Amino acid sequence: MGDFQIDDTVDITDVVCPVTFVKAKVALEELDDGQILAIRMNDGEPVQNVPRSIKEEGHQILKLNANEDGTYTLIVKKVEEE
Amino acid sequence: MAEVDYSTLKKGGFMRQKQKDNFSLRLAVVGGTLTAENLKKIAEVAEKYGDGHVHLTSRQGVEIPFIKLQDIDEVKEELAKGDCKPGVCGPRVRTVTACQGNQICPSGNIDTYDIAQKLNDRYFGRELPHKFKFGVTGCQNNCLKAEENDVGIKGALDVKWKQEACINCGLCAKVCRSNAITIEDGKVVVDYDKCNYCGRCVKSCPTDAWDAESAYLVSFGGTFGNAISKGEYPLPLITSEEQLFRVTDAAIQFFDDYANPSERFKFTLDRVGREEFYKRLKEAYNG
Ligand code: HEM
Ligand code: SF4
Ligand code: SF4
Ligand code: SF4
């Protein structure tokens, strides 16, 4: 994960869809344009849906890392709307 | 009172109710879409000529019950002012149904409403040996339940990976429910024998590293009334609108030519045999 300077981290493994996305969205809202968020999420529904929703909101996905415990960490760069 | 020609009334969308001289008026709806203007007029007519309620049918139709026999002509004129047209019943092409498709729904692979309108222009009301139903659903989520129709159209994406844009995040392989994607040495490989063209890989990809073209999967011979049977998919992916309409033309013509009166498409296919039908379809598919 060393390639990116992570500004903040949010863990959404404690919630289920659709609150997963809401929690990630709220965390993104607290960042400034261009800052980078790491989102830890569960396999299954979250990893199938959350990255796509974040992409559709206009943010830039940099990477998806598979963690040893079966969760995933999505690295997202916040893109502020003009 | 004058002789009532029920078959003409039925053709014009007037369904006889159990209450004497009362009719439930079916309106034409394409792809589940009505304008606010249509709805205002429907509400007005239901209050003035009906009993103040409307019924939403299982196939996206609207019916205004309790229209009195003597008001029928007036009601038709009134509805026409709100740009509402009567629907159809009986042995002909019925309401073309559709989900919201890619103009609204993030999962949509095709413009379902546009396809529904084109099908409607082509076939709506065409007289046939029995009723004939089209349904259009935007993707594999199948909210519109394509296979319960005589002809069901399902939106698909014809996907091809673009190496130069890929950042190797691995998401496409994760979201593919058909396990059609493997990533080897940074190369995304799609097994097209497994791929069902759902488009989830494309929609998840952070860098749009895919060429994706709208396409269609079409099922034939579904029926969900007294007999229940889902439509089958004899053809490979259909990749253009022109090809789609060649295939639907061939299907409806086959039904017109071979069906007995009051025989649904599935039973025609069972009786005549699917090989002959599939042969015609393939000819239409190949142009
Ligand atoms: C038990 C608590 C909560 C439940 C059940 C809940 C449920 C929901 C649901 C179902 C949505 C719609 C999501 C969608 O459109 O897919 C939503 C949206 C939203 N919620 Fe909550 N929520 C809860 C608490 C909160 C809290 C505490 C916050 C903020 C601190 C919050 C912020 C939001 C925001 C910002 C949206 C809009 C998301 C969007 O724009 O799509 N929610 N919530
Ligand atoms: S079938 Fe697909 S496109 Fe249509 S409404 Fe459902 S999810 Fe959306
Ligand atoms: S279109 Fe659907 S089934 Fe085909 S590779 Fe992409 S995700 Fe898998
Ligand atoms: S989702 Fe896109 S960027 Fe990620 S591996 Fe697949 S094709 Fe490459």
Coordinates of C-alpha atoms and ligand atoms in Angstrom, one line a residue:
Chain A
M1 CA 0.0 0.0 0.0
G2 CA 3.1 2.1 0.2
D3 CA 2.5 3.9 -3.1
F4 CA -0.1 6.2 -1.8
Q5 CA -0.1 8.8 1.0
I6 CA -3.3 7.9 3.0
D7 CA -4.9 11.0 4.6
D8 CA -7.7 9.2 6.4
T9 CA -9.1 5.7 7.0
V10 CA -12.6 4.4 7.5
D11 CA -13.7 0.9 8.5
I12 CA -17.1 0.0 7.1
T13 CA -16.9 -3.7 8.1
D14 CA -19.2 -3.0 11.0
V15 CA -22.2 -2.0 8.9
V16 CA -24.3 -3.5 6.1
C17 CA -25.5 -2.1 2.8
P18 CA -26.7 0.5 2.2
V19 CA -25.2 2.1 5.3
T20 CA -21.8 0.9 4.1
F21 CA -21.9 3.4 1.3
V22 CA -23.3 6.1 3.5
K23 CA -20.5 5.7 6.0
A24 CA -17.9 5.9 3.3
K25 CA -19.6 8.9 1.8
V26 CA -19.6 10.7 5.1
A27 CA -15.9 10.0 5.5
L28 CA -15.2 11.3 2.1
E29 CA -17.1 14.5 2.7
E30 CA -14.7 15.3 5.5
L31 CA -11.7 15.3 3.2
D32 CA -10.5 18.0 0.9
D33 CA -10.2 17.8 -2.8
G34 CA -7.3 15.5 -3.8
Q35 CA -6.9 13.9 -0.4
I36 CA -6.9 10.1 -0.1
L37 CA -9.1 7.8 1.9
A38 CA -8.6 4.2 2.7
I39 CA -11.8 2.2 3.1
R40 CA -11.8 -1.2 4.8
M41 CA -14.7 -3.3 3.7
N42 CA -16.0 -6.9 3.7
D43 CA -16.0 -9.3 0.9
G44 CA -19.4 -10.0 -0.9
E45 CA -22.0 -7.2 -1.2
P46 CA -19.8 -4.4 0.1
V47 CA -16.9 -5.0 -2.3
Q48 CA -19.3 -5.6 -5.2
N49 CA -21.3 -2.4 -4.7
V50 CA -19.4 0.3 -2.7
P51 CA -16.5 0.9 -5.2
R52 CA -19.0 1.3 -8.0
S53 CA -21.1 3.8 -6.0
I54 CA -18.0 5.8 -5.1
K55 CA -17.0 5.8 -8.8
E56 CA -20.5 7.0 -9.7
E57 CA -20.2 9.8 -7.2
G58 CA -17.2 11.0 -9.3
H59 CA -14.3 10.1 -7.0
Q60 CA -11.2 8.4 -8.3
I61 CA -10.4 4.9 -7.3
L62 CA -6.7 4.2 -7.1
K63 CA -6.4 0.7 -5.9
L64 CA -8.2 -2.2 -4.3
N65 CA -6.0 -4.3 -1.9
A66 CA -6.9 -7.7 -0.6
N67 CA -6.1 -8.0 3.1
E68 CA -5.0 -11.2 4.8
D69 CA -8.2 -11.4 7.0
G70 CA -10.5 -11.6 3.9
T71 CA -11.4 -7.9 3.9
Y72 CA -10.5 -5.4 1.2
T73 CA -9.1 -1.9 1.4
L74 CA -10.1 0.5 -1.3
I75 CA -7.9 3.5 -1.9
V76 CA -9.9 6.5 -3.1
K77 CA -8.9 10.0 -4.1
K78 CA -11.6 12.6 -3.3
V79 CA -12.7 14.6 -6.4
E80 CA -14.6 17.7 -5.5
E81 CA -17.3 18.8 -7.9
E82 CA -16.7 22.0 -9.7
Chain B
M1 CA -80.5 0.3 -25.6
A2 CA -78.6 -0.4 -28.8
E3 CA -77.0 -3.7 -29.5
V4 CA -73.6 -3.8 -27.8
D5 CA -70.7 -5.1 -29.9
Y6 CA -68.5 -6.5 -27.1
S7 CA -65.7 -7.5 -29.4
T8 CA -65.3 -4.0 -30.7
L9 CA -65.4 -2.6 -27.2
K10 CA -62.8 -5.1 -26.1
K11 CA -60.6 -4.2 -29.1
G12 CA -60.9 -0.6 -27.9
G13 CA -59.8 -1.5 -24.4
F14 CA -63.2 -1.7 -22.7
M15 CA -63.3 -4.7 -20.4
R16 CA -66.8 -5.8 -19.4
Q17 CA -67.2 -5.9 -15.6
K18 CA -69.2 -8.2 -13.6
Q19 CA -71.6 -5.3 -12.9
K20 CA -74.0 -4.9 -15.8
D21 CA -73.2 -2.1 -18.3
N22 CA -70.0 -1.2 -16.4
F23 CA -66.6 -1.3 -18.2
S24 CA -63.1 -1.1 -17.0
L25 CA -61.3 1.0 -19.5
R26 CA -57.7 -0.1 -20.3
L27 CA -55.3 2.7 -21.4
A28 CA -52.3 2.3 -23.7
V29 CA -49.1 2.6 -21.7
V30 CA -45.7 2.1 -23.3
G31 CA -42.8 1.0 -21.2
G32 CA -44.5 1.9 -17.9
T33 CA -44.3 5.6 -18.7
L34 CA -47.1 8.2 -18.4
T35 CA -46.7 12.0 -18.4
A36 CA -48.1 14.1 -15.6
E37 CA -50.6 15.4 -18.1
N38 CA -51.8 11.8 -18.8
L39 CA -52.2 11.2 -15.1
K40 CA -54.1 14.4 -14.5
K41 CA -56.6 13.5 -17.2
I42 CA -56.9 9.9 -15.9
A43 CA -57.6 11.2 -12.4
E44 CA -60.2 13.6 -13.8
V45 CA -62.0 10.9 -15.8
A46 CA -61.9 8.4 -12.9
E47 CA -63.6 11.0 -10.7
K48 CA -66.1 12.2 -13.3
Y49 CA -67.1 8.9 -15.1
G50 CA -65.7 6.1 -12.8
D51 CA -65.9 5.6 -9.1
G52 CA -62.8 7.6 -8.3
H53 CA -60.2 4.9 -8.4
V54 CA -57.8 3.4 -11.0
H55 CA -56.3 -0.1 -11.2
L56 CA -52.6 -0.6 -12.0
T57 CA -52.4 -4.0 -13.9
S58 CA -49.7 -6.5 -13.5
R59 CA -48.2 -5.5 -16.9
Q60 CA -47.9 -1.7 -16.3
G61 CA -51.3 -1.0 -17.6
V62 CA -53.8 1.5 -16.2
E63 CA -57.5 0.7 -16.0
I64 CA -60.3 3.0 -15.1
P65 CA -63.2 0.9 -13.7
F66 CA -66.9 1.6 -13.5
I67 CA -67.2 3.5 -16.8
K68 CA -70.9 3.4 -17.9
L69 CA -71.9 2.1 -21.3
Q70 CA -73.6 5.3 -22.3
D71 CA -70.5 7.4 -21.5
I72 CA -68.0 5.4 -23.5
D73 CA -67.7 7.8 -26.5
E74 CA -67.5 10.9 -24.3
V75 CA -64.9 9.2 -22.1
K76 CA -62.8 8.4 -25.2
E77 CA -63.0 12.1 -26.4
E78 CA -62.2 13.3 -22.9
L79 CA -59.1 11.1 -22.6
A80 CA -57.9 12.1 -26.0
K81 CA -57.6 15.7 -24.7
G82 CA -55.0 14.5 -22.2
D83 CA -53.2 12.6 -24.9
C84 CA -54.4 9.2 -23.4
K85 CA -55.1 6.4 -25.9
P86 CA -57.2 3.3 -25.2
G87 CA -55.3 0.1 -24.8
V88 CA -56.1 -3.3 -26.3
C89 CA -57.2 -6.7 -25.2
G90 CA -57.9 -9.9 -27.1
P91 CA -55.8 -11.7 -29.7
R92 CA -53.2 -9.1 -30.6
V93 CA -50.0 -7.5 -29.5
R94 CA -50.4 -6.2 -26.0
T95 CA -48.8 -3.5 -23.9
V96 CA -45.0 -3.4 -24.4
T97 CA -43.5 -3.3 -20.9
A98 CA -40.2 -2.0 -19.8
C99 CA -38.1 -1.2 -16.7
Q100 CA -36.4 2.2 -16.4
G101 CA -33.3 1.2 -18.3
N102 CA -30.1 3.1 -18.7
Q103 CA -31.6 6.6 -18.9
I104 CA -32.4 6.4 -15.2
C105 CA -31.0 3.2 -13.6
P106 CA -27.2 2.9 -13.0
S107 CA -27.3 -0.8 -13.8
G108 CA -29.0 -0.4 -17.1
N109 CA -27.3 -1.6 -20.3
I110 CA -29.8 -0.4 -22.8
D111 CA -32.4 2.4 -23.3
T112 CA -35.4 0.2 -22.6
Y113 CA -38.0 2.9 -23.1
D114 CA -36.6 3.7 -26.6
I115 CA -36.7 0.0 -27.5
A116 CA -40.3 -0.4 -26.0
Q117 CA -41.5 2.6 -28.1
K118 CA -40.0 1.2 -31.2
L119 CA -41.5 -2.2 -30.6
N120 CA -44.8 -0.5 -29.9
D121 CA -44.7 1.5 -33.2
R122 CA -43.9 -1.7 -35.0
Y123 CA -46.4 -4.1 -33.5
F124 CA -48.8 -2.7 -31.0
G125 CA -52.4 -3.9 -31.7
R126 CA -51.3 -6.2 -34.5
E127 CA -54.0 -8.9 -34.9
L128 CA -52.7 -12.4 -34.3
P129 CA -54.1 -15.9 -33.5
H130 CA -53.8 -15.1 -29.8
K131 CA -52.3 -12.4 -27.4
F132 CA -48.6 -11.7 -27.8
K133 CA -46.5 -9.9 -25.2
F134 CA -43.2 -8.1 -25.3
G135 CA -41.2 -7.1 -22.3
V136 CA -37.9 -5.1 -22.1
T137 CA -35.6 -5.3 -19.1
G138 CA -32.3 -3.3 -18.9
C139 CA -29.9 -5.8 -17.4
Q140 CA -29.4 -9.2 -15.7
N141 CA -31.1 -7.9 -12.6
N142 CA -34.3 -8.5 -14.6
C143 CA -36.6 -6.2 -12.7
L144 CA -39.0 -6.5 -15.7
K145 CA -38.9 -10.3 -15.7
A146 CA -38.2 -10.7 -19.4
E147 CA -38.7 -14.5 -19.7
E148 CA -42.4 -14.4 -18.7
N149 CA -43.2 -12.7 -22.1
D150 CA -43.7 -14.3 -25.5
V151 CA -40.6 -12.3 -26.5
G152 CA -38.4 -10.9 -23.7
I153 CA -35.5 -8.5 -24.4
K154 CA -32.7 -8.2 -21.9
G155 CA -30.1 -5.5 -22.0
A156 CA -26.5 -6.7 -22.2
L157 CA -23.0 -5.3 -22.6
D158 CA -20.6 -6.7 -25.1
V159 CA -17.3 -6.2 -23.1
K160 CA -13.7 -6.0 -24.2
W161 CA -10.8 -5.2 -21.9
K162 CA -8.5 -2.3 -22.8
Q163 CA -5.1 -3.0 -21.4
E164 CA -3.7 0.6 -21.7
A165 CA -6.2 2.1 -19.2
C166 CA -6.2 -0.8 -16.7
I167 CA -4.6 -0.1 -13.3
N168 CA -4.9 -3.7 -12.2
C169 CA -7.1 -3.1 -9.2
G170 CA -8.8 -6.5 -9.5
L171 CA -12.3 -5.1 -9.0
C172 CA -13.7 -6.6 -12.2
A173 CA -12.7 -10.1 -11.2
K174 CA -14.3 -9.5 -7.8
V175 CA -17.6 -8.3 -9.1
C176 CA -18.1 -10.8 -11.8
R177 CA -20.7 -13.3 -10.6
S178 CA -20.1 -15.7 -13.4
N179 CA -16.4 -16.1 -12.5
A180 CA -15.6 -15.3 -16.1
I181 CA -12.6 -13.0 -15.3
T182 CA -9.1 -14.1 -14.3
I183 CA -6.1 -11.8 -14.0
E184 CA -2.8 -13.3 -15.0
D185 CA 0.4 -11.3 -15.0
G186 CA -1.5 -8.1 -15.1
K187 CA -3.7 -9.2 -18.0
V188 CA -7.5 -9.4 -17.6
V189 CA -8.8 -12.4 -19.4
V190 CA -12.5 -12.9 -20.0
D191 CA -13.9 -16.4 -20.5
Y192 CA -16.7 -15.6 -22.9
D193 CA -18.2 -19.1 -22.5
K194 CA -19.0 -18.1 -18.9
C195 CA -19.7 -14.4 -19.4
N196 CA -23.4 -13.5 -19.3
Y197 CA -22.8 -9.9 -20.5
C198 CA -24.1 -8.3 -17.3
G199 CA -21.7 -5.4 -17.6
R200 CA -20.8 -5.3 -13.9
C201 CA -17.1 -5.4 -14.7
V202 CA -17.4 -2.3 -16.8
K203 CA -19.6 -0.4 -14.3
S204 CA -17.2 -1.1 -11.5
C205 CA -13.9 -0.4 -13.3
P206 CA -12.4 2.8 -11.9
T207 CA -10.6 3.7 -15.1
D208 CA -13.1 2.7 -17.7
A209 CA -10.6 0.2 -19.1
W210 CA -13.3 -1.5 -21.2
D211 CA -14.9 -1.1 -24.6
A212 CA -18.6 -1.8 -24.0
E213 CA -21.3 -1.8 -26.5
S214 CA -25.0 -2.2 -25.8
A215 CA -26.4 -5.5 -26.9
Y216 CA -29.5 -7.7 -26.4
L217 CA -30.3 -11.2 -25.2
V218 CA -33.7 -12.3 -26.4
S219 CA -36.0 -15.1 -25.0
F220 CA -38.9 -16.7 -26.8
G221 CA -42.1 -18.6 -25.7
G222 CA -42.6 -17.4 -22.1
T223 CA -46.1 -17.6 -20.6
F224 CA -47.1 -17.0 -17.0
G225 CA -50.8 -17.5 -16.7
N226 CA -52.6 -20.8 -16.5
A227 CA -49.5 -22.5 -17.8
I228 CA -46.2 -21.3 -16.5
S229 CA -43.1 -21.6 -18.6
K230 CA -40.1 -19.3 -19.1
G231 CA -38.9 -18.2 -22.4
E232 CA -35.7 -19.8 -23.9
Y233 CA -32.6 -18.3 -25.4
P234 CA -31.7 -20.0 -28.6
L235 CA -29.6 -17.2 -30.1
P236 CA -26.2 -15.8 -29.3
L237 CA -25.7 -12.1 -28.3
I238 CA -27.5 -9.7 -30.6
T239 CA -25.3 -6.7 -31.2
S240 CA -27.4 -4.1 -33.1
E241 CA -30.9 -2.8 -33.1
E242 CA -31.3 -3.7 -36.7
Q243 CA -30.5 -7.3 -35.9
L244 CA -32.8 -7.2 -32.9
F245 CA -35.8 -6.2 -35.0
R246 CA -35.0 -8.7 -37.7
V247 CA -35.3 -11.4 -35.1
T248 CA -38.5 -10.0 -33.5
D249 CA -40.0 -9.7 -36.9
A250 CA -39.2 -13.4 -37.6
A251 CA -40.7 -14.5 -34.3
I252 CA -44.0 -12.7 -34.6
Q253 CA -44.3 -13.8 -38.3
F254 CA -43.7 -17.4 -37.3
F255 CA -46.5 -17.1 -34.7
D256 CA -48.8 -15.5 -37.2
D257 CA -48.2 -18.2 -39.8
Y258 CA -48.2 -21.3 -37.6
A259 CA -50.3 -20.7 -34.5
N260 CA -53.8 -22.1 -34.1
P261 CA -56.5 -19.7 -32.9
S262 CA -56.3 -19.2 -29.2
E263 CA -52.9 -20.8 -28.9
R264 CA -50.1 -19.1 -27.1
F265 CA -46.6 -18.9 -28.7
K266 CA -45.2 -21.5 -26.3
F267 CA -47.8 -24.1 -27.3
T268 CA -47.3 -23.3 -31.0
L269 CA -43.6 -24.0 -30.5
D270 CA -44.3 -27.2 -28.6
R271 CA -46.6 -28.4 -31.4
V272 CA -44.7 -27.3 -34.5
G273 CA -41.3 -28.1 -33.0
R274 CA -38.6 -25.7 -32.0
E275 CA -36.0 -26.7 -34.6
E276 CA -37.9 -25.1 -37.5
F277 CA -38.5 -21.9 -35.4
Y278 CA -34.9 -21.8 -34.3
K279 CA -33.8 -22.2 -37.9
R280 CA -35.8 -19.2 -39.0
L281 CA -34.5 -17.2 -36.1
K282 CA -30.9 -18.0 -37.0
E283 CA -31.6 -16.9 -40.6
A284 CA -32.9 -13.6 -39.3
Y285 CA -30.0 -13.3 -36.9
N286 CA -27.5 -13.7 -39.7
G287 CA -29.4 -11.3 -41.9
Ligands
HEM1 C1 -29.7 3.9 11.8 C2 -29.1 4.9 11.2 C3 -29.3 5.2 9.7 C4 -29.9 4.5 8.8 C5 -30.8 3.2 8.9 C6 -29.7 5.2 7.5 C7 -30.2 4.8 6.3 C8 -30.0 5.5 5.2 C9 -30.5 5.1 3.9 C10 -31.3 3.8 3.6 C11 -30.1 6.0 3.0 C12 -30.3 5.9 1.5 C13 -29.1 5.3 0.9 C14 -29.2 5.2 -0.6 O1 -29.7 6.1 -1.2 O2 -28.8 4.2 -1.1 C15 -29.4 7.0 3.7 C16 -28.8 8.1 3.1 C17 -27.9 9.0 3.7 N1 -27.6 9.0 5.1 FE1 -28.4 7.7 6.4 N2 -28.9 6.3 7.8 C18 -28.6 6.3 9.1 C19 -27.8 7.2 9.8 C20 -27.2 8.2 9.2 C21 -26.3 9.1 9.8 C22 -26.0 9.0 11.3 C23 -25.8 9.9 8.9 C24 -24.8 11.1 9.0 C25 -24.0 11.3 10.0 C26 -26.4 9.6 7.6 C27 -26.1 10.2 6.5 C28 -26.7 9.9 5.3 C29 -26.4 10.6 4.1 C30 -25.4 11.7 3.9 C31 -27.2 10.0 3.1 C32 -27.3 10.4 1.7 C33 -26.5 9.4 0.8 C34 -26.6 9.8 -0.6 O3 -26.5 10.9 -1.0 O4 -26.8 8.8 -1.4 N3 -27.2 8.5 7.8 N4 -29.3 6.7 5.0
SF4_2 S1 -33.5 -4.5 -14.9 FE1 -31.5 -3.5 -14.6 S2 -31.7 -1.6 -15.7 FE2 -33.8 -2.4 -15.4 S3 -34.4 -1.4 -13.5 FE3 -33.6 -3.4 -12.9 S4 -31.5 -3.0 -12.4 FE4 -32.2 -1.2 -13.6
SF4_3 S1 -20.0 -8.8 -18.3 FE1 -20.6 -9.7 -16.4 S2 -20.3 -11.9 -16.7 FE2 -19.2 -10.9 -18.3 S3 -17.1 -10.6 -17.6 FE3 -18.2 -8.7 -17.1 S4 -18.9 -9.1 -15.0 FE4 -18.4 -11.1 -15.8
SF4_4 S1 -11.6 -3.1 -12.8 FE1 -10.7 -2.1 -14.5 S2 -8.7 -1.2 -13.8 FE2 -9.4 -2.8 -12.3 S3 -8.4 -4.7 -13.0 FE3 -10.4 -4.6 -14.0 S4 -10.1 -3.6 -15.9 FE4 -8.3 -3.2 -14.7

